[in-house]
């Protein structure tokens, strides 16, 4: 998916060398000198695995947490010295839907409206407007306990929008959502940006950043390890990924050996699929088929695709972004270095579940 | 971009601070009405205390100047608002756990509103609880002896004290990792202060070292003041101004612990 082009503008959000150290059982440098600038009216993607420091950056920029070093500004206001001015300009929607379970949807929005210091009448109108817009009008008078995960997340986003903030922080807005709810939320975000809202988005889903963000930084262990447009990052990898699916794992290993001379880097085996990253996809694909045909290897499937940001992350860190099998389609279908070691069973990925606990 | 009715200055004008307090009180009162079981059980406990001490322990406790049931009810008022303050701790711990606080912190609302709303809602609940105890008390033989003005002053005093205790116990809620721990942490403080007092038994029956504590601590002072206001002072004691001492305790605790709680809230993560 091609990324939207970024209109030029002044920075709406600036982070300058943010450092935050947590001292609990051991010292953790959650942020270790992170700098970036978000242009007004654009979507900025903060990308990285769990524990990379994304949420810490958002909490600092939304005045919830003070940085140990460095400074942040929102539309020119310092997030520490001028926190109150910043709070009037931002909306925050989180990974953990921050709404009151015991209140109804409407009550939640009214509460946030009043606490945002909107006039009473405007609060009432705005609450109803948002409930309508987010398809929650029917559920408006039900307590949130009865809401589904997707509805809760929509209400959370609606709460962030009550005061029409020019700058919106979305901390993993779609983590844990089903694909349909995820696409709905993307659509909402795209609509907001067309209306001029600046969005800072954190995500573990590379497809999400690819789809929404004009610019992206990749964070790992509190440091920025790459930045640019999604297209830049993909261009850096400069290649096409060819995956070949065969009948069983043993055959996959043999296939990998056969194909090794065709690609600059060794093919990656994952279960019954073999992936190779090459410069000229179509040409090599023909060679792949010819080579396998000559050796009487039956090919069950062959795909060509542009590298995703997942490939970028793998290339930058040598690790996969996460093990979350609940990710969007495509994001979990790649192989990592551990795949080479893997004594994986027939049919591919195993033990995806162990990593999931971290997300909760 | 719309920045509607943005107040000036840190935390906004006094008007917005009050508005935030009202909003948060409203929120907590709604939460209270949505949990009828919590209301029910907060009523059961004082009723049990009244019946327990009236009919089980009361016969063994000797007081002078009035009947034991008259002596008892003032104690139950104070004991109940003390125990009720645990719900302030628990409620705040729940709020911190739920992540909703994160949103509050990113809003231009007064930092004090989360606590002020909680303690104000708890005060409203206390009004109901005091009326309930009075009703049960009347059913088992308690009779008010003083003029309505003094009685109302007594209720206001207990409510003010309860409010101060709420702010004090807020600190526990803000300092513990979850609601369960908040509840457990409250009781070691609650029990000695509530029971080593004149709430249920005359202090004179306690050993000397304990008397020294029991006489001077706030639960005794407020209970004694309440007794004076409900029943009239014991002969020759009206001058001792139990009421002023109790009032001083309540105000003093509020002045110390309300800012301390807000300070703790700003630091709690």
Coordinates of C-alpha atoms in Angstrom, one line a residue:
Chain A
X1 CA 0.0 0.0 0.0
X2 CA 1.5 3.4 -0.9
X3 CA 1.7 5.9 1.8
X4 CA -0.1 9.2 1.7
X5 CA 2.0 12.2 0.7
X6 CA 2.9 14.6 3.4
X7 CA 1.8 18.2 3.1
X8 CA 4.5 20.6 4.3
X9 CA 4.0 22.4 7.6
X10 CA 5.5 23.5 10.9
X11 CA 6.1 21.0 13.6
X12 CA 3.1 20.3 15.8
X13 CA 4.9 18.0 18.1
X14 CA 8.6 18.1 18.9
X15 CA 10.6 15.7 21.0
X16 CA 14.2 16.7 21.7
X17 CA 16.5 14.1 23.1
X18 CA 14.0 12.6 25.5
X19 CA 15.4 10.4 28.2
X20 CA 13.4 8.5 30.8
X21 CA 14.9 6.0 33.2
X22 CA 12.7 3.8 35.4
X23 CA 14.2 2.5 38.6
X24 CA 12.2 -0.4 39.8
X25 CA 13.9 -3.8 40.3
X26 CA 16.5 -2.8 37.9
X27 CA 17.3 0.4 36.0
X28 CA 15.5 0.5 32.6
X29 CA 16.3 3.3 30.1
X30 CA 12.8 3.4 28.6
X31 CA 13.9 6.3 26.4
X32 CA 17.5 6.9 25.7
X33 CA 17.7 10.2 23.7
X34 CA 14.7 10.1 21.4
X35 CA 14.2 13.1 19.0
X36 CA 11.6 13.6 16.3
X37 CA 9.3 16.3 14.9
X38 CA 5.7 15.8 13.7
X39 CA 4.6 18.2 11.0
X40 CA 1.2 19.7 11.5
X41 CA -1.6 17.9 9.7
X42 CA 0.3 14.7 9.2
X43 CA 0.3 11.2 10.8
X44 CA 3.5 10.3 12.5
X45 CA 4.1 6.6 13.3
X46 CA 6.2 5.5 16.3
X47 CA 7.0 2.0 15.5
X48 CA 8.5 -0.7 17.7
X49 CA 8.0 -3.9 19.6
X50 CA 6.7 -4.1 23.2
X51 CA 8.9 -2.3 25.6
X52 CA 10.6 -0.2 22.9
X53 CA 9.6 3.0 24.7
X54 CA 6.7 4.1 22.6
X55 CA 4.2 4.5 25.4
X56 CA 6.7 6.3 27.5
X57 CA 7.2 8.8 24.7
X58 CA 3.5 9.3 24.4
X59 CA 3.1 9.7 28.2
X60 CA 5.8 12.4 28.3
X61 CA 4.3 14.3 25.3
X62 CA 0.8 14.2 26.8
X63 CA 2.1 15.7 30.1
X64 CA 1.4 12.5 32.1
X65 CA 5.1 11.8 32.8
X66 CA 8.0 14.2 33.2
X67 CA 11.2 13.4 31.2
X68 CA 14.5 13.0 33.0
X69 CA 16.3 14.8 30.2
X70 CA 15.3 16.6 27.1
X71 CA 12.2 18.5 26.3
X72 CA 8.9 18.1 24.4
X73 CA 6.6 20.7 22.9
X74 CA 3.1 20.6 21.5
X75 CA 2.2 23.5 19.1
X76 CA 5.0 25.4 20.8
X77 CA 4.0 24.8 24.4
X78 CA 6.5 23.0 26.7
X79 CA 5.0 19.8 28.0
X80 CA 6.5 20.3 31.5
X81 CA 6.4 24.1 32.1
X82 CA 3.3 24.8 30.1
X83 CA 1.5 21.5 30.8
X84 CA -1.9 23.0 31.1
X85 CA -1.8 24.7 27.7
X86 CA -0.7 21.4 26.2
X87 CA -3.6 19.6 27.8
X88 CA -6.0 21.9 26.1
X89 CA -4.6 21.1 22.7
X90 CA -4.4 17.3 22.8
X91 CA -6.5 14.2 22.8
X92 CA -5.3 10.9 24.1
X93 CA -6.6 7.4 23.3
X94 CA -4.8 4.5 24.7
X95 CA -4.0 0.9 24.3
X96 CA -5.9 0.2 27.5
X97 CA -9.2 1.9 26.8
X98 CA -9.3 4.6 29.5
X99 CA -12.9 4.9 30.1
X100 CA -15.1 4.4 33.2
X101 CA -16.7 0.9 33.0
X102 CA -19.5 1.8 35.4
X103 CA -20.7 4.8 33.5
X104 CA -22.6 4.7 30.2
X105 CA -21.1 5.7 26.9
X106 CA -22.8 9.0 27.0
X107 CA -21.9 9.7 30.6
X108 CA -18.3 9.0 29.8
X109 CA -18.2 11.5 27.0
X110 CA -20.0 14.1 29.0
X111 CA -17.5 13.7 31.9
X112 CA -14.6 14.2 29.6
X113 CA -16.3 17.2 28.0
X114 CA -16.9 18.8 31.3
X115 CA -13.3 18.1 32.5
X116 CA -12.0 19.5 29.2
X117 CA -13.9 22.7 30.2
X118 CA -16.3 22.8 27.3
X119 CA -19.5 24.7 28.1
X120 CA -22.2 22.5 29.4
X121 CA -24.5 22.8 26.3
X122 CA -21.6 22.2 23.9
X123 CA -20.6 19.1 25.9
X124 CA -24.1 17.6 25.5
X125 CA -24.2 18.2 21.8
X126 CA -20.7 17.0 21.2
X127 CA -21.3 13.8 23.1
X128 CA -24.4 12.9 21.0
X129 CA -22.6 13.9 17.8
X130 CA -19.7 11.5 18.6
X131 CA -21.9 8.7 19.7
X132 CA -23.7 9.0 16.3
X133 CA -20.4 9.3 14.4
X134 CA -18.9 6.2 16.0
X135 CA -22.0 4.0 15.7
X136 CA -22.6 4.0 19.4
X137 CA -25.9 5.8 19.5
X138 CA -27.8 2.7 20.3
X139 CA -25.4 1.8 23.1
X140 CA -25.2 5.3 24.5
X141 CA -27.2 4.6 27.6
X142 CA -25.6 1.3 28.4
X143 CA -22.8 0.9 30.9
X144 CA -19.4 0.1 29.4
X145 CA -19.4 -3.3 31.0
X146 CA -21.8 -4.4 28.3
X147 CA -19.6 -3.1 25.4
X148 CA -17.4 -5.3 23.2
X149 CA -13.7 -4.6 22.9
X150 CA -14.2 -2.8 19.6
X151 CA -17.0 -0.6 21.0
X152 CA -14.9 0.3 24.0
X153 CA -12.0 1.3 21.8
X154 CA -14.3 3.4 19.7
X155 CA -15.7 5.2 22.7
X156 CA -12.1 5.7 24.0
X157 CA -11.3 7.4 20.7
X158 CA -14.5 9.4 20.9
X159 CA -13.5 10.6 24.4
X160 CA -10.2 11.8 23.0
X161 CA -12.1 13.8 20.4
X162 CA -14.7 15.5 22.6
X163 CA -12.8 18.8 22.8
X164 CA -11.9 18.8 19.0
X165 CA -8.2 18.7 19.8
X166 CA -5.8 19.7 17.0
X167 CA -3.3 17.1 18.1
X168 CA -4.2 13.5 18.8
X169 CA -2.1 10.9 20.5
X170 CA -3.1 7.3 19.7
X171 CA -1.2 4.7 21.7
X172 CA -1.6 1.4 19.9
X173 CA -5.1 2.2 19.0
X174 CA -5.9 -1.1 17.3
X175 CA -3.9 -3.6 19.4
X176 CA -6.1 -6.6 20.1
X177 CA -8.9 -5.6 17.8
X178 CA -10.4 -7.8 15.1
X179 CA -9.5 -7.0 11.5
X180 CA -12.9 -5.4 10.8
X181 CA -12.7 -3.1 13.8
X182 CA -9.1 -2.2 12.9
X183 CA -10.1 -1.1 9.4
X184 CA -13.0 0.9 10.8
X185 CA -10.7 2.7 13.2
X186 CA -8.2 3.4 10.4
X187 CA -11.0 4.9 8.4
X188 CA -11.9 7.2 11.3
X189 CA -8.2 8.3 11.7
X190 CA -7.9 9.0 8.0
X191 CA -11.0 11.1 8.1
X192 CA -9.6 13.1 11.1
X193 CA -6.4 13.8 9.3
X194 CA -8.2 15.0 6.2
X195 CA -9.9 17.5 8.6
X196 CA -6.5 18.8 9.6
X197 CA -5.8 16.9 12.8
X198 CA -2.2 16.0 13.6
X199 CA -1.8 12.4 14.7
X200 CA 1.0 10.8 16.6
X201 CA 0.4 7.1 16.5
X202 CA 2.3 4.2 18.1
X203 CA 1.9 0.8 16.8
X204 CA 3.5 -2.7 16.7
X205 CA 1.7 -3.3 13.4
X206 CA 3.8 -2.4 10.6
X207 CA 1.0 -2.6 8.2
X208 CA -0.8 0.0 10.2
X209 CA 2.1 2.5 10.0
X210 CA 2.4 1.7 6.3
X211 CA -1.2 2.5 5.7
X212 CA -1.6 5.6 7.9
X213 CA 1.7 7.3 8.5
X214 CA 3.4 10.0 6.4
X215 CA 6.6 9.6 8.4
X216 CA 7.8 6.8 10.7
X217 CA 10.5 6.3 13.2
X218 CA 11.4 2.8 14.4
X219 CA 12.3 2.7 18.1
X220 CA 14.0 -0.2 19.8
X221 CA 15.3 -0.2 23.4
X222 CA 14.6 3.5 23.8
X223 CA 16.5 4.6 20.7
X224 CA 15.5 5.6 17.2
X225 CA 17.0 3.0 14.9
X226 CA 15.5 4.2 11.6
X227 CA 13.4 7.0 10.3
X228 CA 11.8 8.3 7.1
X229 CA 8.7 7.7 5.1
X230 CA 7.4 4.2 5.0
X231 CA 8.5 4.2 1.3
X232 CA 12.0 5.3 2.3
X233 CA 12.3 2.4 4.7
X234 CA 11.2 -0.1 2.2
X235 CA 13.5 1.4 -0.4
X236 CA 16.4 0.9 2.0
X237 CA 15.7 -2.8 1.8
X238 CA 15.3 -2.4 -1.9
X239 CA 14.0 -5.8 -2.8
X240 CA 11.2 -8.2 -3.4
X241 CA 10.4 -11.2 -1.2
X242 CA 9.7 -14.4 -3.0
X243 CA 8.1 -17.2 -1.0
X244 CA 7.8 -20.8 -2.3
X245 CA 5.6 -23.3 -0.5
X246 CA 6.3 -27.0 -0.9
X247 CA 4.9 -30.2 0.5
X248 CA 6.9 -30.8 3.6
X249 CA 9.7 -29.4 5.8
X250 CA 12.4 -31.8 4.4
X251 CA 11.6 -30.8 0.9
X252 CA 11.7 -27.1 2.0
X253 CA 15.2 -27.6 3.2
X254 CA 16.2 -29.1 -0.1
X255 CA 14.5 -26.3 -2.0
X256 CA 16.4 -23.8 0.0
X257 CA 19.7 -25.4 -0.9
X258 CA 18.7 -25.4 -4.6
X259 CA 17.7 -21.8 -4.6
X260 CA 20.6 -20.5 -2.5
X261 CA 22.7 -19.5 -5.6
X262 CA 19.9 -17.3 -7.0
X263 CA 19.7 -14.8 -4.1
X264 CA 22.4 -12.6 -2.5
X265 CA 21.4 -13.7 1.1
X266 CA 20.6 -17.3 2.2
X267 CA 17.0 -18.4 1.8
X268 CA 15.0 -18.5 5.0
X269 CA 13.0 -21.7 5.7
X270 CA 9.9 -21.5 7.9
X271 CA 8.0 -24.8 8.0
X272 CA 7.2 -25.7 4.4
X273 CA 7.9 -22.3 3.0
X274 CA 11.1 -20.9 1.7
X275 CA 11.6 -17.1 1.5
X276 CA 14.3 -15.3 -0.5
X277 CA 14.9 -11.6 -0.7
X278 CA 16.1 -10.5 -4.2
X279 CA 16.7 -7.4 -6.2
X280 CA 14.7 -8.2 -9.3
X281 CA 11.6 -10.2 -8.3
X282 CA 10.0 -11.2 -11.6
X283 CA 13.2 -12.3 -13.2
X284 CA 14.4 -14.4 -10.3
X285 CA 10.9 -15.9 -9.8
X286 CA 11.2 -17.3 -13.3
X287 CA 14.6 -18.7 -12.5
X288 CA 13.2 -20.2 -9.3
X289 CA 10.4 -22.0 -11.1
X290 CA 12.8 -23.2 -13.8
X291 CA 15.3 -24.5 -11.3
X292 CA 12.7 -26.3 -9.2
X293 CA 11.0 -27.8 -12.3
X294 CA 14.4 -29.2 -13.5
X295 CA 14.8 -31.0 -10.1
X296 CA 11.2 -32.2 -10.1
X297 CA 10.2 -30.3 -7.0
X298 CA 6.5 -29.7 -6.9
X299 CA 5.7 -26.1 -6.0
X300 CA 2.4 -25.7 -4.1
X301 CA 2.5 -21.9 -4.0
X302 CA 4.7 -19.0 -5.0
X303 CA 4.2 -15.4 -4.0
X304 CA 6.0 -12.1 -4.8
X305 CA 5.6 -9.2 -2.6
X306 CA 7.1 -5.8 -1.7
X307 CA 8.9 -6.0 1.6
X308 CA 6.8 -4.8 4.6
X309 CA 8.0 -2.8 7.4
X310 CA 8.3 -6.0 9.3
X311 CA 11.1 -7.0 6.9
X312 CA 12.7 -3.6 7.7
X313 CA 12.6 -4.2 11.4
X314 CA 14.0 -7.7 11.0
X315 CA 16.8 -6.2 8.9
X316 CA 17.5 -3.4 11.4
X317 CA 17.5 -5.4 14.6
X318 CA 17.9 -9.0 13.6
X319 CA 14.7 -9.7 15.5
X320 CA 11.1 -10.0 14.6
X321 CA 8.9 -7.3 15.9
X322 CA 6.7 -9.5 18.0
X323 CA 5.2 -12.9 18.3
X324 CA 1.7 -11.7 18.4
X325 CA -0.4 -14.0 16.2
X326 CA -3.3 -11.7 16.7
X327 CA -1.7 -9.2 14.3
X328 CA -3.1 -8.2 11.0
X329 CA -3.0 -10.6 8.1
X330 CA 0.5 -10.6 6.6
X331 CA 2.3 -9.2 9.6
X332 CA 2.8 -12.6 11.1
X333 CA 3.7 -14.6 8.0
X334 CA 7.4 -13.9 7.9
X335 CA 10.4 -15.8 9.0
X336 CA 13.1 -14.6 11.3
X337 CA 16.6 -15.8 12.1
X338 CA 15.2 -18.1 14.6
X339 CA 13.4 -19.8 11.8
X340 CA 16.6 -21.2 10.5
X341 CA 17.4 -22.9 13.7
X342 CA 13.9 -24.0 14.1
X343 CA 13.0 -27.5 14.5
X344 CA 9.6 -26.5 13.6
X345 CA 6.9 -29.0 12.9
X346 CA 5.1 -29.6 9.7
X347 CA 2.9 -26.7 8.9
X348 CA 5.1 -23.9 10.1
X349 CA 4.8 -21.6 13.0
X350 CA 4.8 -22.9 16.5
X351 CA 4.6 -21.5 20.0
X352 CA 3.3 -18.2 18.9
X353 CA 1.3 -18.1 22.1
X354 CA 4.2 -17.7 24.4
X355 CA 4.8 -14.1 23.4
X356 CA 1.2 -13.0 23.7
X357 CA 1.2 -12.6 27.4
X358 CA 3.3 -9.5 27.2
X359 CA 0.6 -7.7 25.4
X360 CA -1.8 -7.9 28.2
Chain B
X1 CA -8.9 24.7 15.7
X2 CA -11.2 25.2 18.6
X3 CA -10.0 25.9 22.0
X4 CA -13.3 26.4 23.6
X5 CA -13.6 28.6 26.7
X6 CA -10.0 28.0 27.7
X7 CA -9.3 29.3 31.2
X8 CA -6.1 31.0 32.0
X9 CA -3.4 30.1 34.5
X10 CA -2.3 26.8 35.9
X11 CA -5.2 24.6 36.7
X12 CA -7.7 27.2 35.6
X13 CA -9.8 29.7 37.5
X14 CA -11.5 29.0 40.7
X15 CA -14.7 28.5 38.7
X16 CA -13.2 25.6 36.7
X17 CA -11.7 24.0 39.8
X18 CA -15.2 23.9 41.4
X19 CA -16.7 22.7 38.1
X20 CA -14.1 19.8 38.0
X21 CA -14.9 19.0 41.6
X22 CA -18.6 18.8 40.8
X23 CA -18.1 16.7 37.8
X24 CA -16.0 14.2 39.7
X25 CA -18.4 14.1 42.5
X26 CA -21.2 13.4 40.0
X27 CA -19.2 10.6 38.5
X28 CA -18.6 9.0 41.9
X29 CA -22.2 9.3 42.9
X30 CA -23.3 7.6 39.7
X31 CA -20.9 4.8 40.3
X32 CA -22.3 4.4 43.8
X33 CA -25.9 4.1 42.5
X34 CA -24.8 1.5 39.9
X35 CA -23.5 -0.7 42.7
X36 CA -26.6 -1.4 44.8
X37 CA -24.9 -4.4 46.5
X38 CA -22.2 -2.0 47.8
X39 CA -24.8 0.3 49.2
X40 CA -26.6 -2.6 50.8
X41 CA -23.5 -3.9 52.5
X42 CA -22.4 -0.5 53.7
X43 CA -25.7 -0.4 55.5
X44 CA -25.5 -3.9 56.9
X45 CA -22.3 -3.3 58.8
X46 CA -23.5 -0.4 61.1
X47 CA -26.7 -2.3 61.8
X48 CA -24.7 -5.3 62.9
X49 CA -22.6 -3.1 65.1
X50 CA -25.6 -1.6 66.8
X51 CA -27.3 -4.9 67.4
X52 CA -24.0 -6.6 68.5
X53 CA -23.2 -4.0 71.1
X54 CA -26.7 -3.4 72.1
X55 CA -27.6 -7.0 72.8
X56 CA -24.4 -9.1 73.0
X57 CA -21.6 -7.0 74.6
X58 CA -23.6 -4.1 75.9
X59 CA -24.9 -5.9 79.0
X60 CA -21.3 -6.3 80.3
X61 CA -20.3 -2.7 79.7
X62 CA -21.1 -0.1 82.4
X63 CA -21.4 3.5 81.7
X64 CA -22.4 6.3 84.0
X65 CA -24.9 9.1 83.4
X66 CA -27.0 7.5 80.6
X67 CA -28.1 4.2 79.2
X68 CA -25.6 2.1 77.2
X69 CA -27.7 2.3 74.0
X70 CA -27.5 6.1 74.2
X71 CA -23.8 5.9 74.9
X72 CA -23.3 3.4 72.0
X73 CA -24.9 5.2 69.1
X74 CA -22.5 8.1 69.0
X75 CA -19.7 5.5 68.9
X76 CA -21.3 3.7 66.0
X77 CA -21.6 6.9 64.1
X78 CA -17.9 7.5 64.3
X79 CA -16.9 3.9 63.9
X80 CA -19.0 3.6 60.7
X81 CA -17.5 6.7 59.1
X82 CA -14.0 5.5 60.0
X83 CA -14.7 2.1 58.3
X84 CA -16.4 3.9 55.5
X85 CA -13.2 5.7 54.7
X86 CA -11.7 2.4 53.5
X87 CA -13.9 2.8 50.5
X88 CA -12.1 6.1 49.7
X89 CA -8.8 4.1 49.7
X90 CA -10.2 1.3 47.7
X91 CA -12.0 3.6 45.2
X92 CA -8.9 5.5 44.5
X93 CA -6.7 2.4 44.2
X94 CA -9.3 1.1 41.7
X95 CA -9.2 4.3 39.7
X96 CA -5.4 4.2 39.5
X97 CA -5.5 0.6 38.4
X98 CA -8.1 1.2 35.8
X99 CA -6.0 3.5 33.7
X100 CA -8.7 6.1 33.6
X101 CA -6.4 8.3 35.7
X102 CA -4.1 8.4 32.7
X103 CA -6.8 10.2 30.8
X104 CA -7.5 12.5 33.7
X105 CA -3.9 13.5 33.8
X106 CA -3.9 14.5 30.2
X107 CA -7.0 16.7 30.6
X108 CA -6.8 20.3 31.6
X109 CA -8.7 19.6 34.8
X110 CA -7.7 20.5 38.4
X111 CA -5.3 17.9 39.8
X112 CA -7.3 18.0 43.1
X113 CA -10.6 17.0 41.4
X114 CA -10.1 13.2 41.4
X115 CA -9.6 13.3 45.2
X116 CA -12.1 16.0 45.9
X117 CA -14.8 14.3 43.9
X118 CA -14.2 11.0 45.7
X119 CA -14.2 12.4 49.2
X120 CA -17.3 14.5 48.5
X121 CA -19.2 11.5 47.1
X122 CA -18.2 9.6 50.2
X123 CA -19.6 12.4 52.4
X124 CA -22.9 12.1 50.6
X125 CA -22.9 8.4 51.3
X126 CA -22.1 9.1 55.0
X127 CA -25.2 11.3 55.3
X128 CA -27.3 8.3 54.4
X129 CA -25.4 6.0 56.7
X130 CA -25.8 8.4 59.7
X131 CA -29.6 8.6 59.1
X132 CA -29.7 4.8 58.9
X133 CA -27.9 4.4 62.2
X134 CA -30.2 6.9 63.8
X135 CA -33.2 4.9 62.6
X136 CA -31.9 1.6 63.9
X137 CA -30.8 3.3 67.1
X138 CA -34.3 4.5 67.7
X139 CA -35.7 1.0 67.1
X140 CA -33.5 -0.4 69.9
X141 CA -34.1 2.3 72.5
X142 CA -31.7 5.2 71.6
X143 CA -33.2 8.6 72.3
X144 CA -31.8 12.0 71.4
X145 CA -31.8 14.3 74.5
X146 CA -30.8 17.6 73.1
X147 CA -32.3 20.4 70.9
X148 CA -32.3 19.9 67.1
X149 CA -29.7 22.7 66.6
X150 CA -27.1 20.9 68.7
X151 CA -28.0 17.5 67.2
X152 CA -27.5 18.9 63.7
X153 CA -24.3 20.5 64.8
X154 CA -23.3 17.0 66.0
X155 CA -24.0 15.4 62.6
X156 CA -22.1 18.2 60.8
X157 CA -19.1 17.6 63.1
X158 CA -19.1 13.9 62.4
X159 CA -19.4 14.5 58.7
X160 CA -16.5 17.0 58.8
X161 CA -14.4 14.5 60.7
X162 CA -15.4 11.8 58.2
X163 CA -14.4 14.1 55.3
X164 CA -11.0 14.6 57.0
X165 CA -10.6 10.9 57.5
X166 CA -11.5 10.3 53.8
X167 CA -8.6 12.6 52.7
X168 CA -6.3 10.8 55.1
X169 CA -7.2 7.4 53.8
X170 CA -6.9 8.6 50.3
X171 CA -3.2 8.5 50.8
X172 CA -3.4 4.8 51.5
X173 CA -5.3 4.2 48.2
X174 CA -2.7 6.3 46.3
X175 CA 0.2 4.4 47.9
X176 CA -0.8 0.8 47.3
X177 CA -0.6 -1.1 44.1
X178 CA -4.2 -2.3 43.9
X179 CA -7.6 -2.2 45.6
X180 CA -7.1 -5.4 47.6
X181 CA -3.9 -4.2 49.1
X182 CA -5.5 -0.8 49.9
X183 CA -8.2 -2.6 51.9
X184 CA -5.7 -4.7 53.8
X185 CA -3.4 -1.8 54.5
X186 CA -6.3 0.3 55.9
X187 CA -7.3 -2.1 58.7
X188 CA -4.1 -2.1 60.8
X189 CA -4.6 1.7 61.2
X190 CA -8.3 1.5 61.5
X191 CA -8.6 -1.1 64.2
X192 CA -6.5 0.4 67.0
X193 CA -7.8 3.9 66.4
X194 CA -11.4 2.9 66.3
X195 CA -11.5 0.4 69.2
X196 CA -8.9 1.8 71.6
X197 CA -11.2 4.7 72.0
X198 CA -14.3 5.8 73.9
X199 CA -16.5 4.6 71.0
X200 CA -17.8 1.4 72.6
X201 CA -16.5 1.3 76.1
X202 CA -15.5 4.0 78.7
X203 CA -11.8 4.8 78.5
X204 CA -11.6 4.5 82.3
X205 CA -11.9 0.7 82.0
X206 CA -8.6 0.5 80.0
X207 CA -5.1 0.0 81.5
X208 CA -3.3 3.3 82.2
X209 CA -0.9 3.2 79.2
X210 CA -3.7 2.6 76.8
X211 CA -5.9 5.3 78.4
X212 CA -3.2 7.9 77.7
X213 CA -3.6 7.1 74.0
X214 CA -7.3 6.5 74.0
X215 CA -8.2 9.7 75.7
X216 CA -6.3 12.0 73.4
X217 CA -6.9 10.4 70.0
X218 CA -9.4 11.9 67.6
X219 CA -12.0 9.1 67.5
X220 CA -12.5 9.5 71.2
X221 CA -12.6 13.2 71.0
X222 CA -15.2 13.2 68.2
X223 CA -17.3 10.5 69.9
X224 CA -17.3 12.4 73.2
X225 CA -18.2 15.6 71.4
X226 CA -21.0 13.9 69.6
X227 CA -22.3 12.5 72.9
X228 CA -22.4 15.9 74.4
X229 CA -24.3 17.3 71.4
X230 CA -26.8 14.4 71.4
X231 CA -27.3 13.8 75.0
X232 CA -26.2 16.9 76.8
X233 CA -22.9 17.1 78.8
X234 CA -22.4 15.1 81.9
X235 CA -22.9 17.3 84.9
X236 CA -20.2 19.8 85.3
X237 CA -18.4 18.9 82.1
X238 CA -19.8 21.2 79.5
X239 CA -17.0 23.6 80.0
X240 CA -14.4 21.1 78.8
X241 CA -15.2 21.9 75.2
X242 CA -15.0 18.4 73.8
X243 CA -16.6 19.9 70.7
X244 CA -13.9 22.5 70.1
X245 CA -11.2 19.8 70.5
X246 CA -13.0 17.5 68.1
X247 CA -13.4 20.4 65.6
X248 CA -9.7 21.2 65.9
X249 CA -8.9 17.6 65.1
X250 CA -11.1 17.5 62.1
X251 CA -9.8 20.8 60.7
X252 CA -6.2 20.0 61.5
X253 CA -6.4 16.6 59.8
X254 CA -8.0 18.2 56.7
X255 CA -5.4 20.9 56.6
X256 CA -2.5 18.4 56.8
X257 CA -3.8 15.5 54.8
X258 CA -5.7 17.1 52.0
X259 CA -2.6 18.8 50.5
X260 CA -0.6 15.7 51.3
X261 CA -3.0 13.5 49.3
X262 CA -3.0 15.9 46.3
X263 CA 0.8 15.9 46.5
X264 CA 0.8 12.1 46.6
X265 CA -1.7 11.9 43.7
X266 CA 0.6 14.0 41.5
X267 CA 3.3 11.5 42.1
X268 CA 1.4 8.3 41.9
X269 CA 1.8 6.5 38.6

